[in-house]
Structure formats: structure tokens, C-alpha cells
Short mmCIF file of C-alpha atoms and ligand atoms in Angstrom, two decimals:
data_model
loop_
_atom_site.label_atom_id
_atom_site.label_comp_id
_atom_site.label_asym_id
_atom_site.label_seq_id
_atom_site.Cartn_x
_atom_site.Cartn_y
_atom_site.Cartn_z
CA MET A 1245 100.58 102.23 77.87
CA THR A 1246 104.09 103.44 78.74
CA GLN A 1247 103.30 107.00 79.87
CA LEU A 1248 101.18 108.42 82.67
CA SER A 1249 98.10 110.40 81.63
CA VAL A 1250 99.06 113.15 84.10
CA THR A 1251 102.07 115.50 84.23
CA ASN A 1252 102.15 115.82 88.04
CA LEU A 1253 101.00 113.48 90.81
CA LEU A 1254 98.68 115.76 92.74
CA GLY A 1255 96.06 113.20 93.75
CA ILE A 1256 94.61 109.80 92.89
CA LYS A 1257 91.49 111.67 91.75
CA HIS A 1258 93.33 112.70 88.56
CA LEU A 1259 94.56 109.17 87.70
CA ASN A 1260 92.88 106.43 85.72
CA LYS A 1261 93.13 102.68 86.15
CA ASP A 1262 95.82 102.33 83.45
CA ASP A 1263 98.00 104.88 85.28
CA ILE A 1264 97.81 102.79 88.45
CA GLN A 1265 98.57 99.55 86.56
CA LEU A 1266 101.57 101.23 84.92
CA ILE A 1267 102.84 102.47 88.30
CA PHE A 1268 102.43 98.95 89.77
CA LYS A 1269 104.23 97.31 86.84
CA THR A 1270 107.09 99.79 87.16
CA ALA A 1271 107.18 99.29 90.96
CA ASP A 1272 107.42 95.50 90.45
CA HIS A 1273 110.63 96.12 88.55
CA PHE A 1274 112.03 98.51 91.16
CA LYS A 1275 111.09 96.18 94.00
CA GLU A 1276 113.34 93.60 92.38
CA VAL A 1277 116.10 96.24 92.03
CA ILE A 1278 116.02 97.24 95.71
CA ASN A 1279 116.40 93.62 96.73
CA ARG A 1280 119.63 93.22 94.73
CA PRO A 1281 123.04 93.56 96.41
CA ILE A 1282 123.47 96.84 94.46
CA LYS A 1283 120.14 98.52 95.11
CA LYS A 1284 120.60 101.31 92.62
CA VAL A 1285 119.95 102.21 88.96
CA PRO A 1286 121.47 105.15 87.04
CA SER A 1287 118.13 106.20 85.42
CA LEU A 1288 117.84 109.70 86.89
CA ARG A 1289 121.50 110.76 86.99
CA ASP A 1290 120.61 114.01 85.19
CA ILE A 1291 117.55 114.87 87.35
CA THR A 1292 117.44 117.12 90.42
CA ILE A 1293 114.67 116.74 92.98
CA ALA A 1294 113.74 119.05 95.87
CA ASN A 1295 111.91 117.55 98.83
CA LEU A 1296 109.92 120.35 100.42
CA PHE A 1297 108.38 119.40 103.74
CA PHE A 1298 106.25 122.14 105.27
CA GLU A 1299 104.86 119.65 107.79
CA ASN A 1300 106.48 116.96 109.94
CA SER A 1301 107.15 113.56 108.45
CA THR A 1302 109.36 110.59 109.17
CA ARG A 1303 108.65 107.64 106.92
CA THR A 1304 107.28 109.51 103.90
CA LYS A 1305 110.29 111.85 103.80
CA LEU A 1306 112.81 109.04 104.25
CA SER A 1307 110.98 106.87 101.74
CA PHE A 1308 111.02 109.59 99.04
CA GLU A 1309 114.68 110.37 99.73
CA LEU A 1310 115.66 106.75 99.48
CA ALA A 1311 113.60 106.26 96.30
CA GLU A 1312 115.33 109.26 94.69
CA LYS A 1313 118.78 108.04 95.74
CA ARG A 1314 118.09 104.55 94.40
CA LEU A 1315 117.31 106.21 91.04
CA SER A 1316 120.60 108.21 91.24
CA ALA A 1317 118.90 111.63 91.22
CA ASP A 1318 120.53 114.64 92.87
CA ILE A 1319 118.43 115.76 95.80
CA ILE A 1320 118.03 118.75 98.08
CA ASN A 1321 115.97 118.74 101.25
CA PHE A 1322 114.04 121.55 102.80
CA SER A 1323 112.04 121.54 105.98
CA ALA A 1324 109.85 124.51 106.85
CA ALA A 1325 110.84 124.68 110.49
CA LYS A 1326 114.41 125.62 109.51
CA SER A 1327 113.59 127.91 106.59
CA SER A 1328 112.67 131.47 105.56
CA VAL A 1329 109.00 130.44 105.60
CA LYS A 1330 109.24 131.27 109.29
CA LYS A 1331 110.36 134.80 108.20
CA GLY A 1332 107.16 135.27 106.20
CA GLU A 1333 108.15 134.17 102.69
CA SER A 1334 105.28 133.11 100.38
CA LEU A 1335 105.05 129.57 98.97
CA ILE A 1336 105.61 130.76 95.37
CA ASP A 1337 108.68 132.80 96.38
CA THR A 1338 110.17 129.89 98.32
CA VAL A 1339 109.61 127.50 95.44
CA ASN A 1340 110.80 129.91 92.72
CA ASN A 1341 114.04 130.45 94.62
CA ILE A 1342 114.57 126.72 94.73
CA LEU A 1343 113.66 126.32 91.06
CA SER A 1344 116.22 128.92 89.99
CA MET A 1345 118.77 126.38 91.17
CA LYS A 1346 117.54 124.19 88.27
CA VAL A 1347 115.31 121.69 90.00
CA ASP A 1348 113.24 119.32 87.84
CA ILE A 1349 110.84 117.71 90.31
CA ILE A 1350 109.34 118.93 93.57
CA VAL A 1351 108.06 116.53 96.20
CA MET A 1352 105.94 118.52 98.61
CA ARG A 1353 104.14 117.94 101.89
CA HIS A 1354 102.07 120.90 103.00
CA PRO A 1355 99.50 121.52 105.76
CA ASN A 1356 97.07 123.24 103.35
CA GLU A 1357 94.70 121.30 101.13
CA GLY A 1358 95.34 122.03 97.45
CA ALA A 1359 98.86 123.46 97.96
CA GLY A 1360 100.24 121.23 95.18
CA ASP A 1361 97.41 122.06 92.76
CA PHE A 1362 98.00 125.76 93.41
CA LEU A 1363 101.73 125.49 92.86
CA SER A 1364 101.31 123.47 89.67
CA LYS A 1365 99.59 126.48 88.07
CA HIS A 1366 102.59 128.71 88.76
CA ILE A 1367 105.70 126.64 88.14
CA SER A 1368 107.00 124.38 85.40
CA ALA A 1369 108.72 121.75 87.58
CA LYS A 1370 106.83 118.51 88.12
CA ILE A 1371 105.10 118.14 91.47
CA VAL A 1372 104.51 115.04 93.56
CA ASN A 1373 102.07 115.58 96.41
CA ALA A 1374 103.46 113.92 99.55
CA GLY A 1375 100.33 114.86 101.53
CA ASP A 1376 98.33 118.12 101.49
CA GLY A 1377 96.38 118.80 104.68
CA ALA A 1378 93.43 116.44 105.06
CA HIS A 1379 93.05 116.16 101.27
CA GLU A 1380 95.20 113.58 99.42
CA HIS A 1381 98.30 111.46 99.96
CA PRO A 1382 98.51 109.67 96.61
CA THR A 1383 101.75 107.69 97.06
CA GLN A 1384 100.45 106.28 100.36
CA ALA A 1385 97.28 105.04 98.64
CA LEU A 1386 99.30 103.56 95.79
CA LEU A 1387 101.57 101.68 98.18
CA ASP A 1388 98.54 100.52 100.18
CA SER A 1389 96.78 99.08 97.11
CA TYR A 1390 100.07 97.63 95.87
CA SER A 1391 100.53 95.89 99.24
CA ILE A 1392 96.99 94.44 99.08
CA ARG A 1393 97.68 93.19 95.55
CA GLU A 1394 100.92 91.60 96.75
CA LYS A 1395 99.28 89.93 99.75
CA LEU A 1396 95.95 88.84 98.21
CA GLY A 1397 96.81 88.53 94.51
CA SER A 1398 94.57 91.39 93.41
CA VAL A 1399 92.57 94.34 94.68
CA LYS A 1400 89.58 93.71 92.43
CA GLY A 1401 86.58 92.30 94.31
CA LYS A 1402 88.26 92.61 97.71
CA LYS A 1403 86.40 94.11 100.66
CA ILE A 1404 88.35 96.82 102.45
CA VAL A 1405 87.31 98.64 105.60
CA ILE A 1406 89.05 101.88 106.53
CA VAL A 1407 88.82 102.35 110.30
CA GLY A 1408 89.10 105.49 112.38
CA ASP A 1409 89.60 109.19 111.85
CA ILE A 1410 88.43 109.60 108.25
CA LEU A 1411 87.59 113.28 108.67
CA HIS A 1412 91.19 114.42 109.16
CA SER A 1413 92.83 111.80 106.97
CA ARG A 1414 94.39 112.38 103.55
CA VAL A 1415 95.24 108.68 103.51
CA ALA A 1416 91.52 107.78 103.62
CA LEU A 1417 90.44 109.91 100.66
CA SER A 1418 93.32 108.79 98.41
CA ASN A 1419 92.71 105.17 99.41
CA ILE A 1420 89.00 105.41 98.58
CA TYR A 1421 89.77 106.74 95.08
CA ALA A 1422 92.49 104.13 94.42
CA LEU A 1423 90.54 101.15 95.76
CA GLN A 1424 87.46 102.09 93.76
CA LEU A 1425 89.47 102.51 90.53
CA LEU A 1426 90.91 99.04 91.09
CA GLY A 1427 87.48 97.49 91.71
CA ALA A 1428 87.46 96.95 95.49
CA GLU A 1429 84.44 97.45 97.74
CA VAL A 1430 85.06 100.03 100.46
CA LYS A 1431 83.40 100.63 103.83
CA LEU A 1432 84.32 103.16 106.48
CA CYS A 1433 84.09 102.52 110.21
CA GLY A 1434 84.60 104.96 113.08
CA PRO A 1435 82.80 107.51 115.25
CA THR A 1436 80.16 109.39 113.23
CA THR A 1437 81.78 112.66 114.34
CA LEU A 1438 84.93 111.61 112.45
CA MET A 1439 83.08 110.86 109.19
CA PRO A 1440 83.05 113.66 106.61
CA LYS A 1441 79.58 114.85 105.53
CA TYR A 1442 80.35 114.09 101.86
CA ILE A 1443 80.99 110.33 102.30
CA THR A 1444 77.64 109.32 100.83
CA LYS A 1445 78.75 111.04 97.60
CA LEU A 1446 81.92 108.92 97.47
CA GLY A 1447 80.05 105.67 96.92
CA VAL A 1448 81.41 103.94 100.02
CA GLY A 1449 79.49 102.18 102.78
CA TYR A 1450 79.52 103.01 106.49
CA GLU A 1451 79.44 100.60 109.41
CA ASN A 1452 79.44 101.95 112.94
CA ASN A 1453 80.02 98.56 114.58
CA LEU A 1454 83.69 97.53 114.41
CA ARG A 1455 83.02 93.80 114.85
CA LYS A 1456 80.51 93.79 111.97
CA ALA A 1457 82.91 95.76 109.80
CA LEU A 1458 85.73 93.30 110.48
CA GLU A 1459 83.49 90.32 109.85
CA TRP A 1460 82.61 91.79 106.45
CA CYS A 1461 86.11 92.71 105.24
CA ASP A 1462 89.21 91.01 103.81
CA VAL A 1463 91.46 93.89 104.85
CA ALA A 1464 91.24 96.52 107.60
CA ASN A 1465 93.29 99.66 106.97
CA VAL A 1466 93.48 101.30 110.38
CA LEU A 1467 94.17 105.03 110.64
CA ARG A 1468 95.77 107.11 113.33
CA VAL A 1469 93.64 109.46 115.40
CA GLN A 1470 95.00 112.81 114.15
CA HIS A 1471 95.04 114.74 117.43
CA GLU A 1472 97.11 117.52 115.90
CA ARG A 1473 94.29 118.40 113.47
CA MET A 1474 91.58 118.45 116.13
CA ASP A 1475 90.75 121.77 117.70
CA ILE A 1476 87.60 120.43 119.36
CA LYS A 1477 86.72 117.12 121.02
CA TYR A 1478 85.31 114.60 118.52
CA PHE A 1479 84.82 111.78 121.04
CA PRO A 1480 84.55 111.72 124.84
CA SER A 1481 87.87 110.03 125.67
CA ILE A 1482 90.70 108.00 124.14
CA ARG A 1483 89.65 105.13 126.42
CA GLU A 1484 86.17 105.10 124.92
CA TYR A 1485 87.56 105.39 121.39
CA THR A 1486 89.78 102.35 122.01
CA GLN A 1487 86.92 100.38 123.48
CA LEU A 1488 84.72 101.00 120.45
CA PHE A 1489 87.18 101.28 117.55
CA GLY A 1490 90.50 99.86 118.76
CA ILE A 1491 91.55 96.48 117.35
CA ASN A 1492 92.99 93.89 119.74
CA LYS A 1493 94.03 90.28 119.27
CA GLU A 1494 91.04 88.92 121.16
CA LEU A 1495 88.67 90.62 118.73
CA LEU A 1496 90.63 89.34 115.70
CA ASN A 1497 90.75 85.80 117.08
CA SER A 1498 86.99 85.79 117.61
CA LEU A 1499 86.29 86.45 113.89
CA ASN A 1500 85.54 83.48 111.67
CA LYS A 1501 88.45 84.26 109.32
CA GLU A 1502 91.91 85.84 109.27
CA ILE A 1503 91.85 89.38 107.92
CA VAL A 1504 94.82 91.50 106.82
CA ILE A 1505 95.72 94.48 109.04
CA MET A 1506 97.26 97.63 107.57
CA HIS A 1507 98.30 100.97 109.04
CA PRO A 1508 100.03 103.91 107.30
CA GLY A 1509 101.98 104.79 110.45
CA PRO A 1510 102.79 106.33 112.78
CA ILE A 1511 100.83 103.97 115.07
CA ASN A 1512 99.38 105.07 118.39
CA ARG A 1513 100.03 101.71 120.03
CA GLY A 1514 97.25 100.80 122.44
CA VAL A 1515 94.83 103.28 120.84
CA GLU A 1516 93.87 102.12 117.34
CA LEU A 1517 95.86 98.86 117.48
CA THR A 1518 97.28 96.88 120.37
CA SER A 1519 100.94 95.88 120.03
CA ASP A 1520 100.12 92.19 119.62
CA VAL A 1521 98.03 93.09 116.55
CA ALA A 1522 100.53 95.58 115.10
CA ASP A 1523 103.34 93.02 115.43
CA SER A 1524 101.32 89.96 114.37
CA LYS A 1525 101.63 87.90 111.18
CA GLN A 1526 98.28 89.30 110.03
CA ALA A 1527 99.74 92.82 109.89
CA ILE A 1528 101.54 93.92 106.72
CA ILE A 1529 102.58 97.30 108.12
CA LEU A 1530 106.30 96.86 107.45
CA ASN A 1531 105.62 95.47 103.96
CA GLN A 1532 103.74 98.69 103.29
CA VAL A 1533 106.86 100.65 104.26
CA GLU A 1534 109.08 98.49 102.04
CA ASN A 1535 106.69 98.84 99.10
CA GLY A 1536 106.61 102.60 99.63
CA VAL A 1537 110.15 102.94 98.28
CA ALA A 1538 109.39 100.91 95.11
CA ILE A 1539 106.14 102.82 94.49
CA ARG A 1540 107.85 106.20 94.92
CA MET A 1541 110.67 105.14 92.62
CA ALA A 1542 108.04 104.20 90.02
CA VAL A 1543 106.14 107.49 90.30
CA ILE A 1544 109.28 109.62 90.08
CA TYR A 1545 110.75 107.54 87.25
CA LEU A 1546 107.54 107.78 85.20
CA LEU A 1547 107.21 111.55 85.71
CA ALA A 1548 110.90 112.04 84.84
CA GLN A 1549 110.32 110.23 81.52
CA GLN A 1550 108.21 113.23 80.48
CA ILE A 1551 111.04 115.72 81.02
CA LYS A 1552 112.92 116.74 77.84
CA ARG A 1553 116.57 115.82 78.33
C1 NCD B 2960 100.10 109.58 107.28
C2 NCD B 2960 100.12 111.04 106.94
O1 NCD B 2960 101.08 111.75 107.21
O2 NCD B 2960 99.14 111.46 106.34
N1 NCD B 2960 101.33 109.03 107.55
C3 NCD B 2960 102.20 108.74 106.54
O3 NCD B 2960 102.31 109.43 105.55
N2 NCD B 2960 102.91 107.61 106.68
C4 NCD B 2960 99.10 109.27 108.31
C5 NCD B 2960 99.26 109.86 109.67
O4 NCD B 2960 99.99 110.81 109.90
O5 NCD B 2960 98.56 109.36 110.56
#
């Protein structure tokens, strides 16, 4: 297989296992490229990409920008806070204005679930979902699985626990789909109030006790408590959350094996992870960030191959 089965990357839900293997194989190549003295290839010299960020982002935005630059694409950046969206412009109008400047690919982060799917029905440019509300964040899940594969040799047969605020997390849903496609076993752990009602339908397990969950797993992917998406209280206090679901070095040292710690960032240090865990050898958090650039290069490169030039 040399082509993706999809024409946009809206979510992992639309991908098959071969798509993911192709993205990983392509990312292997780009990872080698970005470690060369000249970290750049001319592949997308004729492609223009617009990064549309309707919601705050640091690493995802920088990672996409860097990936595009390493592929030699022309890029334009748009962030909602500084745009006409604040003057009441609709999403389709904003995007059509940008497309009339001859843009080939749109990378979009949006606070509303399904924003990318909606847009894909109205425009011809390719769309990469860089996170839509609490729905999907496909490139994050790809880089997470890629980092597990790099660290443990494969994803197949591995036991992964996703800890924390699953309810508000697009990282969790995309991870569940990707890990299952690649043959991992997945459990969720966190306060029951932060578990979505539909989890039983997703074919994943649930463990309320953090110690038991960590004893079971090979990898713990720890999520941020998404305060900005909470309009009610989901747990009594941060202190209690940390006591029950925060990971500290003492807890890790008391397990009978060394597990791998992941986090998509940004970390609330001292809440979901203590600093000595976040900065420990067991944590692959910065490898995840490095792999993010190679994965995003792969996704954009593969989608660009489908554009008639
Ligand atoms: C995540 C996101 O924005 O969904 N971060 C990221 O993309 N690196 C997770 C988060 O914000 O907690």
C-alpha cells in the first residue's frame, strides 16, 4: 500500500490498520530526515497549507508548522483570537476566503466537535483535524502509538492504561481507536464522573484503582484535567484528585515493574504527575513531542500525494 484509504485526516475512526502502518513507515523516513544536518526535503515546494487555529495551542501548532516547513510547503497561519471570526464571520466564509488564495491543505483546530467533518463537505481542500472539541485529535494518537512502538518494539499485545479526564479528552478517544486497531489492550482509569457513558461500547476496560491499573499496564498515558471544558465540578478538589489519580515516584517505585509514562502535554505538574515522574527516565514525554513532527510530516506528505499537480 502506498496511498491512504482516506482523502482527509478527520479522525482515527476513519482509518484502517494499513493506513496507520503506512503513516508509521513514512514517519520512520522523516524521522531520519529531521535528524540530518539539513533537516529539510523539497517534496511539497508546490503546496500551500493554512493552519487555522480557532482554539489555543502551543505544541500542536508549532509541531504542524515545523513539519510543513521541513517539507518545504508554503504556509499561512491564522488564529481566531486575531481574526474576523470575532466580528461574526461564519466558518465556511472564513475558510472560503482563505481558499480563494489557492490553499491546498487546511490544518484545523476547533472547539466544536465535528468541525472538520462539516467543513470537508463544503470545501475541496484537504483537511487535517488538529483537535475538534472533545472528539478526536488523530495526529496526537498517531504520535502516541508511534512512540510506544519505538519504545517497546510494537503496540500489538501491549497493555495501555489511559488515566484521568477521559470525558473531555479528544486525545483519549483517538488513542482508543488507534491502540485497538494496532492490537493493544486498553483500560481507562479515573474518577467515574470523568468517564463518558459510552465507554462500555468502545470495548475498553475500566479500573477505578490507580495502583491496580498501573500494576496491570505496560504504559500509562496520563491526561491533563481539562478545567477549561468543565462548567460544573466533577470531583471535590484538586487535592483529592491528586491523591487518588496523581502519579508520583513513590507509587511507581512500589510497582513490581518499570512502566512507561506518557503525557500529551501541557502537564499540570503536581496534579496528574509529579515533576520527578514527568522528568524521569521512565517518561517518554519529550520523545512524543519529537515524534510529533515526523508523524505530521508523514500525514501531510501522504495527503499531498493525492493532489493533482
Ligand atoms: C492536548 C489537546 O489539546 O487536546 N494537547 C495537545 O494537543 N498536545 C491535550 C490537552 O490539552 O490536555
